[in-house]
Amino acid sequence: APAKAKKIPSKGNNVELSSDGEVEEGSWEMEEDEDGSGEEMVDDYGASSSEDEELLPIEEAALKQKSDRGGLSEDDSEEEEVEEAEEASRQKMGQKEEESPDLQLNLDIDEQFKLPTNEQIEREDILFICDPPDLHIIHQRIKGNMEVLQDFAVKREEGHTRQEYLALLRRDMAAYYSYSDFLLTKLMDVFPLPELINFLEANEVPRPVTIRTNTLKTRRRDLAQALINRGVNLDPLGKWSKTGLVIYDSSVPIGATPEYLAGHYMLQGASSLLPVMALAPQENERILDMCCAPGGKTSYIAQLMKNTGMILANDSNAERLHSVVGNLHRLGVTNAVVSNCDGRQFPKVLGGFDRVLLDAPCSGTGVISKDPAVKTNKDEKDILRCAHLQKELILSAIDSVNAASETGGYVVYCTCSIMVEENEWVVDYALKKRNVRLVATGLDFGKEGFTRFKDRRFHPSLKSTRRFYPHTHNMDGFFIAKLKKFSNAIPQAQKDEEPAVEAATPSTVPDTVTEPQPKKKKLEGSKVDKEQKPPQPALKKRHSLQVQRRPLKA
């Protein structure tokens, strides 16, 4: 039964009520039942109120701890807690120190890299056919192999040569990064091993999105503010560029903003700005962009020329010229003429330019992050085919330049490839075949070009060329060379060597001035013309003018 509460005045205390009816002094005491039994109180749900019987063990321990600390103040208890925490941390540190020698021994054991046997490699090859390879194991093996190769004399395993380690490394990297064995072999020739890993890793990450401000219509500051107001996070591209902006993220499609449609900027990679900066076009010049699609470099040239002079934008692919025309209209370029000709035939079409920009077709080994198919679809024939075409185009570009130009006489050759066969090799070939010399590109960053590669030795002036890599400059792989033409004459000693190149490819036009003459005489059907071939050098200029006029009449 519930206990009854009764107000009982305490002994020696008088209970008085104030004017408000409140009790000023007194006490409340619980009165037991009439029978005087001391039964414990039970609530409505039948729960007992006895603390001793109902306490849990953890509660009893807590009460005991409180009773032990009853004589201590709060500050003393806090100090004791801090001391206990410090002691616990010291004990943990002691345990770690005891365990560290064992852990270090385990690391030393793991660092000892051993080459797998031929049987293990064959077993892995069979497993790779059925199941995908374990990339974690391959990655660890690449790391161990790299450490051995960097200190080969100390860490190498007896009885194994360096070539065996390199062959295993090439095989593992091909499996881990999905490259062909041919391309990895080429890359291992270009880069040192530590730099090669950085290059391969950089190709797995896309390059930052960059745009170029069109100063024909706006300023970079105004464009940046307009894009920031639309929710675009951006920064200036770098101190080397006055027009570039790098886009980190955007809440709107960067290629469909009103500013883009109005022609205030062009989506363009950072590396594509460099060749035009090296070309350094001046106002009122005649400039040829031999391979212009999709028009980013052409519009940048027009921007630097302030729409003065004349730009001939040429490309051999008619389908790609649609994008060139669209971009030139959108960006407000008015000094450009678009043509669809084979660049190798260009000296016969038009010549006498002040400057020529040749962004030659290449294997694309510098833009693997954009086109991962390059990892596996390129072989030796593709590289040599590109190199041969580039040699033809660079000779045509040099022949299209007027060495007597007051402000120009320059050719800028660039590719988005890192292969030596497509870069230094081609430029060295042009130095031997034409009266040109290499000059500084005007770019204050980038790595120097190769003057020696494997068993080949190039001209020492190739140091003035520039290479750009994704892992060092965070832009697409690029090669840039700037040539200055100092004479329009073709060296006599080099003319005699060129027929060998023409025999390999009849469409080649290194001798664009002299080659068309025999064909013209054959059409006339004169037998006497064949006997008069040797004394013809004095009539070169007259015949070249006739050949230039005929395609226009047709």
XYZ file of C-alpha atoms in Angstrom:
554
model
C 0.000 0.000 0.000
C 1.323 3.496 -0.790
C 2.701 5.374 2.158
C 0.763 8.279 3.556
C 2.390 11.644 3.988
C 1.441 13.789 6.942
C 2.615 17.175 7.995
C 4.174 16.865 11.463
C 5.812 19.813 13.135
C 9.369 19.109 14.120
C 10.285 19.172 17.740
C 11.481 22.523 18.944
C 10.307 24.309 15.784
C 7.088 26.262 15.538
C 5.249 26.102 12.279
C 3.816 29.425 11.199
C 2.149 30.486 7.986
C 3.006 33.729 6.315
C 0.472 36.096 4.887
C 0.831 34.302 1.534
C 0.057 30.925 3.117
C 3.622 29.612 2.724
C 5.347 27.541 5.334
C 8.181 29.407 6.916
C 9.617 26.671 9.095
C 8.794 23.072 9.585
C 9.415 19.649 8.129
C 7.633 16.909 6.422
C 7.880 13.385 7.722
C 6.541 10.181 6.404
C 4.091 8.360 8.641
C 4.023 4.655 8.546
C 0.867 2.667 8.306
C -1.321 2.218 11.313
C -0.006 -1.250 11.912
C 3.492 0.268 12.253
C 5.095 -2.191 9.883
C 8.266 -0.858 8.106
C 7.527 -2.209 4.666
C 9.429 -0.670 1.758
C 7.646 1.633 -0.643
C 6.541 0.276 -4.007
C 5.486 2.442 -6.919
C 2.420 1.921 -9.086
C 4.292 -0.529 -11.378
C 5.430 -2.770 -8.559
C 9.047 -1.609 -8.559
C 10.814 -1.678 -5.228
C 12.595 1.382 -3.898
C 15.340 -0.435 -2.007
C 18.607 0.750 -3.483
C 20.815 -1.983 -2.093
C 18.959 -4.861 -3.722
C 18.125 -3.243 -7.077
C 21.511 -1.622 -7.958
C 23.446 -3.069 -10.861
C 27.083 -4.128 -10.356
C 28.372 -1.174 -12.365
C 26.287 1.192 -10.271
C 27.659 -0.322 -7.073
C 31.204 0.190 -8.352
C 30.430 3.800 -9.180
C 28.992 4.409 -5.730
C 32.011 2.825 -4.127
C 34.334 5.029 -6.180
C 32.369 8.104 -5.110
C 32.605 7.096 -1.475
C 36.379 6.657 -1.816
C 36.692 10.125 -3.289
C 34.287 11.692 -0.860
C 37.027 13.490 1.012
C 38.629 14.981 -2.127
C 37.711 18.246 -3.740
C 36.687 18.609 -7.386
C 40.080 19.999 -8.424
C 41.875 17.058 -6.860
C 39.650 14.586 -8.707
C 40.309 16.308 -12.043
C 44.041 16.175 -11.444
C 43.827 12.473 -10.703
C 41.916 11.874 -13.952
C 44.587 13.745 -15.969
C 47.335 11.722 -14.302
C 45.546 8.463 -15.075
C 45.164 9.461 -18.761
C 48.891 10.303 -18.966
C 49.830 6.963 -17.455
C 47.610 5.124 -19.944
C 49.211 6.974 -22.871
C 52.685 6.155 -21.533
C 51.804 2.506 -21.366
C 50.562 2.555 -24.985
C 53.740 4.292 -26.170
C 55.795 1.687 -24.381
C 53.910 -1.079 -26.140
C 54.502 0.586 -29.542
C 58.203 0.979 -28.825
C 58.386 -2.690 -27.959
C 56.591 -3.653 -31.178
C 58.564 -1.299 -33.486
C 61.664 -3.519 -33.859
C 59.494 -6.380 -35.079
C 57.647 -4.110 -37.512
C 60.927 -2.723 -38.840
C 62.216 -6.240 -39.373
C 59.079 -7.102 -41.326
C 59.544 -4.032 -43.527
C 63.148 -4.958 -44.206
C 62.050 -8.433 -45.230
C 59.347 -7.072 -47.573
C 61.752 -4.621 -49.231
C 63.950 -7.406 -50.534
C 62.593 -7.669 -54.089
C 63.120 -10.923 -55.927
C 62.507 -11.611 -59.572
C 59.750 -14.140 -60.231
C 60.798 -17.333 -61.969
C 59.810 -18.195 -65.514
C 57.288 -20.703 -64.205
C 55.593 -18.044 -62.079
C 55.423 -15.664 -65.037
C 53.910 -18.361 -67.267
C 51.380 -19.213 -64.554
C 50.425 -15.530 -64.287
C 50.012 -15.311 -68.064
C 47.624 -18.252 -67.981
C 45.667 -16.685 -65.105
C 45.490 -13.330 -66.912
C 43.646 -15.019 -69.761
C 40.922 -16.291 -67.432
C 40.779 -13.575 -64.757
C 41.886 -9.914 -64.635
C 45.310 -9.401 -63.017
C 45.671 -8.391 -59.382
C 46.684 -4.757 -59.841
C 47.768 -4.353 -56.218
C 50.369 -7.117 -56.526
C 51.610 -5.708 -59.846
C 51.878 -2.209 -58.367
C 53.924 -3.478 -55.426
C 56.199 -5.370 -57.809
C 56.716 -2.232 -59.902
C 57.737 -0.320 -56.765
C 60.171 -3.008 -55.672
C 61.646 -3.304 -59.151
C 62.145 0.471 -59.367
C 64.015 0.513 -56.057
C 66.361 -2.209 -57.256
C 67.019 -0.494 -60.599
C 67.817 2.827 -58.910
C 70.555 1.166 -56.811
C 71.243 -1.851 -58.978
C 74.795 -2.574 -57.829
C 73.715 -2.996 -54.197
C 70.173 -4.368 -54.361
C 70.314 -6.604 -57.404
C 69.838 -10.341 -57.098
C 72.876 -12.387 -58.039
C 72.656 -14.229 -61.319
C 70.227 -11.737 -62.916
C 71.072 -8.960 -65.376
C 69.620 -5.467 -65.597
C 67.840 -6.411 -68.814
C 65.807 -9.023 -66.944
C 64.652 -6.433 -64.427
C 63.784 -3.991 -67.223
C 61.856 -6.641 -69.135
C 59.811 -7.477 -66.016
C 59.212 -3.783 -65.337
C 58.028 -3.172 -68.896
C 55.715 -6.188 -68.687
C 54.235 -5.078 -65.351
C 53.743 -1.470 -66.464
C 52.053 -2.647 -69.653
C 49.610 -4.682 -67.557
C 49.066 -2.012 -64.895
C 48.698 1.053 -67.171
C 47.313 -0.785 -70.260
C 50.049 0.239 -72.726
C 51.389 -1.694 -75.656
C 54.870 -3.127 -75.327
C 56.053 -1.048 -78.304
C 54.946 2.284 -76.843
C 56.369 1.507 -73.406
C 59.708 0.660 -74.986
C 59.689 4.031 -76.749
C 58.764 5.877 -73.568
C 61.502 4.119 -71.602
C 63.984 5.459 -74.151
C 62.712 9.034 -73.703
C 62.288 9.258 -69.911
C 64.389 8.131 -66.952
C 62.584 5.452 -64.946
C 61.362 7.624 -62.014
C 60.107 10.276 -64.460
C 58.448 7.620 -66.597
C 56.228 6.544 -63.688
C 55.200 10.175 -63.134
C 54.399 10.549 -66.828
C 52.263 7.408 -66.882
C 50.411 8.492 -63.739
C 49.791 11.977 -65.178
C 48.223 10.435 -68.285
C 45.586 8.804 -66.089
C 44.342 12.215 -64.891
C 42.617 14.707 -67.231
C 44.258 18.079 -67.751
C 42.580 21.198 -66.328
C 39.945 22.894 -68.496
C 41.358 26.158 -69.842
C 39.853 28.964 -71.909
C 41.401 31.825 -73.866
C 39.905 35.291 -73.639
C 39.040 36.820 -77.012
C 40.436 40.319 -76.660
C 38.767 41.326 -79.915
C 35.510 41.474 -77.931
C 36.271 41.683 -74.199
C 38.959 41.857 -71.522
C 40.029 39.000 -69.297
C 39.028 40.826 -66.120
C 35.506 41.489 -67.395
C 35.125 37.927 -68.678
C 36.301 36.455 -65.361
C 33.809 38.559 -63.423
C 30.955 37.585 -65.730
C 31.744 33.881 -65.383
C 32.134 34.134 -61.596
C 28.660 35.657 -61.437
C 27.376 32.570 -63.260
C 28.869 30.207 -60.676
C 32.207 29.392 -62.326
C 35.269 28.813 -60.145
C 38.335 30.024 -62.064
C 41.820 31.500 -61.792
C 44.332 33.106 -64.188
C 46.216 30.447 -66.140
C 49.691 31.685 -65.199
C 52.084 34.577 -65.358
C 53.175 33.511 -68.836
C 49.680 34.058 -70.341
C 47.731 37.329 -70.366
C 44.567 35.788 -71.841
C 44.247 32.291 -70.331
C 41.908 31.223 -67.536
C 41.763 27.822 -65.832
C 38.332 26.467 -64.871
C 38.137 24.360 -61.704
C 34.396 23.717 -61.598
C 31.242 25.284 -62.938
C 27.540 25.144 -62.169
C 26.763 25.831 -65.852
C 28.083 24.165 -69.047
C 31.222 26.128 -69.857
C 30.708 25.566 -73.592
C 27.145 26.908 -73.674
C 27.206 30.150 -71.689
C 25.997 33.399 -73.297
C 29.603 34.632 -73.158
C 30.792 31.614 -75.126
C 28.062 31.986 -77.748
C 28.886 35.693 -78.040
C 32.512 34.810 -78.809
C 34.070 36.215 -75.651
C 36.271 33.144 -75.149
C 37.495 29.971 -76.797
C 37.863 26.562 -75.158
C 41.537 25.823 -75.754
C 44.235 23.771 -74.064
C 47.049 25.603 -72.339
C 49.676 23.964 -74.560
C 47.908 25.237 -77.706
C 48.608 28.825 -76.709
C 52.372 28.309 -76.724
C 53.010 27.901 -80.501
C 51.209 31.177 -81.289
C 53.181 32.949 -78.571
C 56.378 31.570 -80.110
C 55.246 32.687 -83.596
C 54.741 36.252 -82.261
C 52.690 37.562 -85.226
C 52.887 41.270 -85.969
C 50.191 43.555 -87.324
C 49.691 43.816 -91.106
C 51.650 40.616 -91.847
C 50.736 37.744 -94.178
C 50.598 34.548 -92.148
C 49.894 30.927 -93.100
C 48.386 28.438 -90.659
C 49.057 25.264 -92.620
C 47.028 22.825 -90.458
C 44.477 25.108 -88.827
C 41.517 22.946 -87.655
C 39.613 23.534 -85.398
C 40.669 27.193 -85.508
C 41.908 27.912 -81.984
C 45.418 28.951 -83.040
C 44.120 30.840 -86.098
C 41.788 32.950 -83.976
C 44.578 33.604 -81.470
C 46.821 34.840 -84.310
C 44.027 37.159 -85.499
C 43.588 38.373 -81.930
C 47.286 39.285 -81.623
C 47.190 40.969 -85.042
C 44.042 42.931 -84.035
C 42.276 41.783 -87.199
C 44.862 43.446 -89.458
C 46.907 41.880 -92.264
C 45.852 38.507 -93.712
C 45.750 34.960 -92.346
C 45.416 31.993 -94.670
C 43.835 29.195 -92.634
C 44.408 25.921 -94.482
C 43.527 22.323 -93.710
C 43.536 19.230 -95.895
C 40.355 17.839 -94.262
C 37.274 19.593 -95.626
C 35.038 18.230 -92.861
C 37.125 19.856 -90.159
C 36.943 23.230 -91.877
C 33.286 23.572 -90.853
C 34.357 24.043 -87.236
C 37.043 26.517 -88.335
C 34.516 28.704 -90.168
C 32.070 28.550 -87.266
C 34.683 29.536 -84.685
C 36.059 32.383 -86.806
C 32.548 33.827 -87.242
C 31.703 33.442 -83.556
C 34.955 35.067 -82.401
C 34.668 37.992 -84.812
C 37.741 37.245 -86.948
C 37.628 39.257 -90.189
C 41.165 38.962 -91.589
C 41.186 35.197 -92.304
C 40.810 33.297 -95.579
C 39.950 29.591 -95.287
C 41.365 27.142 -97.845
C 41.251 23.382 -98.377
C 44.572 22.273 -99.860
C 47.209 19.645 -99.241
C 49.919 21.368 -97.250
C 52.620 19.598 -99.244
C 51.407 21.348 -102.423
C 51.242 24.755 -100.827
C 54.267 26.492 -102.303
C 52.656 25.986 -105.729
C 49.376 27.510 -104.553
C 50.677 30.560 -102.722
C 53.929 31.659 -101.140
C 55.775 34.683 -99.871
C 54.359 34.608 -96.334
C 55.969 36.495 -93.478
C 55.376 33.709 -90.957
C 54.102 30.132 -91.093
C 52.642 28.061 -88.265
C 52.807 24.303 -88.811
C 50.949 22.248 -86.214
C 51.784 18.991 -87.929
C 49.673 15.816 -87.739
C 51.292 13.408 -85.282
C 50.840 10.196 -83.317
C 49.248 12.015 -80.343
C 51.490 10.508 -77.679
C 51.368 13.780 -75.756
C 47.562 13.799 -75.363
C 46.980 10.266 -74.043
C 44.775 11.665 -71.264
C 42.362 12.886 -73.971
C 42.655 9.829 -76.220
C 43.532 6.670 -74.243
C 43.318 4.606 -77.440
C 46.824 5.837 -78.282
C 48.139 3.481 -75.587
C 47.581 0.432 -77.764
C 46.820 1.429 -81.365
C 50.220 2.867 -82.350
C 53.130 0.890 -83.752
C 56.443 1.535 -85.480
C 54.840 2.028 -88.884
C 52.530 4.746 -87.569
C 55.432 6.671 -86.056
C 57.522 6.472 -89.232
C 54.536 7.368 -91.423
C 53.884 10.470 -89.335
C 57.581 11.409 -89.345
C 57.748 11.146 -93.147
C 54.668 13.336 -93.594
C 56.064 15.870 -91.132
C 59.335 16.106 -93.072
C 57.404 16.850 -96.236
C 55.249 19.471 -94.541
C 58.113 21.300 -92.841
C 59.983 21.650 -96.141
C 56.807 23.015 -97.769
C 56.331 25.431 -94.872
C 59.900 26.702 -95.215
C 59.470 27.122 -98.976
C 56.286 29.159 -98.347
C 58.129 31.731 -96.233
C 59.798 34.795 -97.680
C 63.288 35.133 -96.228
C 63.403 38.784 -97.377
C 60.450 39.753 -95.187
C 61.174 42.885 -93.176
C 59.418 41.679 -90.046
C 59.229 37.907 -90.412
C 60.770 34.968 -92.217
C 59.894 32.618 -89.335
C 58.446 29.109 -89.221
C 57.103 27.575 -86.009
C 56.909 23.784 -86.057
C 54.972 22.046 -83.281
C 53.418 18.658 -82.527
C 51.404 17.132 -79.685
C 53.808 14.193 -79.605
C 56.789 13.408 -77.398
C 58.478 10.997 -79.817
C 61.957 12.074 -80.906
C 61.295 10.684 -84.401
C 58.514 13.245 -84.869
C 60.253 16.213 -83.276
C 64.021 16.670 -83.106
C 64.588 14.241 -85.948
C 62.293 16.227 -88.276
C 63.781 19.601 -87.337
C 67.322 18.286 -87.787
C 66.291 17.055 -91.242
C 65.006 20.543 -92.131
C 68.252 22.148 -90.971
C 70.148 19.960 -93.427
C 67.776 20.485 -96.354
C 67.059 24.222 -96.268
C 68.763 27.517 -95.413
C 67.240 27.881 -91.953
C 68.539 28.089 -88.413
C 66.927 27.584 -85.028
C 66.201 30.614 -82.877
C 64.870 31.038 -79.340
C 61.159 30.382 -78.977
C 60.659 33.239 -76.500
C 59.107 30.866 -73.947
C 60.806 31.113 -70.575
C 59.769 27.656 -69.385
C 59.766 24.131 -70.765
C 62.504 21.515 -71.096
C 65.229 21.699 -73.723
C 65.052 19.477 -76.755
C 67.365 16.509 -77.243
C 70.704 16.984 -78.978
C 71.470 13.268 -78.742
C 69.169 10.301 -78.571
C 70.441 6.738 -78.367
C 72.919 6.408 -81.253
C 71.804 9.588 -83.085
C 73.418 13.020 -82.774
C 71.468 16.149 -83.681
C 72.505 19.735 -84.308
C 73.595 21.483 -81.070
C 71.128 24.331 -81.701
C 68.230 21.945 -80.953
C 68.710 22.974 -77.332
C 66.651 26.058 -78.196
C 63.568 23.897 -78.901
C 61.130 23.320 -76.074
C 59.354 20.244 -74.718
C 56.327 20.313 -72.397
C 55.112 17.349 -70.364
C 51.893 16.651 -68.423
C 53.711 15.590 -65.244
C 55.949 18.677 -65.043
C 53.861 21.505 -66.545
C 50.327 20.098 -66.052
C 49.509 20.538 -69.732
C 49.403 18.253 -72.750
C 52.699 16.932 -74.070
C 53.994 19.329 -76.731
C 57.074 20.129 -78.794
C 57.844 23.589 -80.236
C 60.667 24.706 -82.540
C 61.134 28.131 -84.142
C 63.094 28.414 -87.403
C 64.432 31.535 -89.120
C 64.877 31.403 -92.896
C 67.910 33.379 -94.053
C 67.893 32.571 -97.799
C 65.216 31.707 -100.352
C 67.702 29.658 -102.369
C 67.718 25.895 -101.972
C 71.253 24.620 -101.291
C 72.691 22.947 -104.397
C 74.252 20.072 -102.489
C 70.889 19.243 -100.962
C 68.997 19.255 -104.256
C 70.910 16.233 -105.441
C 69.892 14.250 -102.367
C 66.188 15.023 -102.548
C 65.243 12.773 -105.491
C 65.739 9.800 -103.171
C 62.973 11.164 -100.966
C 60.791 11.885 -104.012
C 61.226 8.371 -105.322
C 59.879 6.946 -102.089
C 56.795 9.182 -102.213
C 55.972 10.784 -105.596
C 53.543 13.213 -103.897
C 56.401 14.820 -101.946
C 57.068 18.433 -102.886
C 60.423 19.452 -101.431
C 61.470 20.765 -104.901
C 58.270 22.582 -105.615
C 59.982 25.056 -107.927
C 61.767 22.636 -110.258
C 59.683 19.449 -110.086
C 56.649 20.572 -112.182
C 58.769 21.515 -115.242
C 59.257 18.000 -116.752
C 55.537 17.260 -116.382
C 54.632 20.431 -118.296
C 56.944 19.510 -121.150
C 55.516 16.008 -121.382
C 52.061 17.475 -121.848
C 53.362 19.592 -124.737
C 54.556 16.417 -126.412
C 57.859 17.806 -127.639
C 60.741 15.367 -128.020
C 63.291 18.174 -128.090
C 62.311 19.245 -124.546
C 63.823 16.090 -123.039
C 67.214 16.987 -124.482
C 66.951 20.560 -123.170
C 66.473 19.609 -119.492
C 70.048 20.365 -118.262
C 70.247 24.062 -119.315
C 66.923 25.008 -117.649
C 67.935 26.481 -114.248
C 67.892 30.026 -115.681
C 64.128 29.697 -116.441
C 63.044 28.514 -113.008
C 61.202 31.677 -111.995
C 59.285 31.998 -115.248
C 58.067 28.397 -115.178
C 57.125 28.606 -111.510
C 54.857 31.570 -112.258
C 53.162 29.685 -115.077
C 52.546 26.675 -112.812
C 51.024 28.910 -110.168
C 48.592 30.471 -112.636
C 47.297 27.301 -114.225
C 45.406 25.869 -111.181
C 43.709 29.259 -110.775
C 42.476 29.213 -114.412
C 41.191 25.674 -114.026
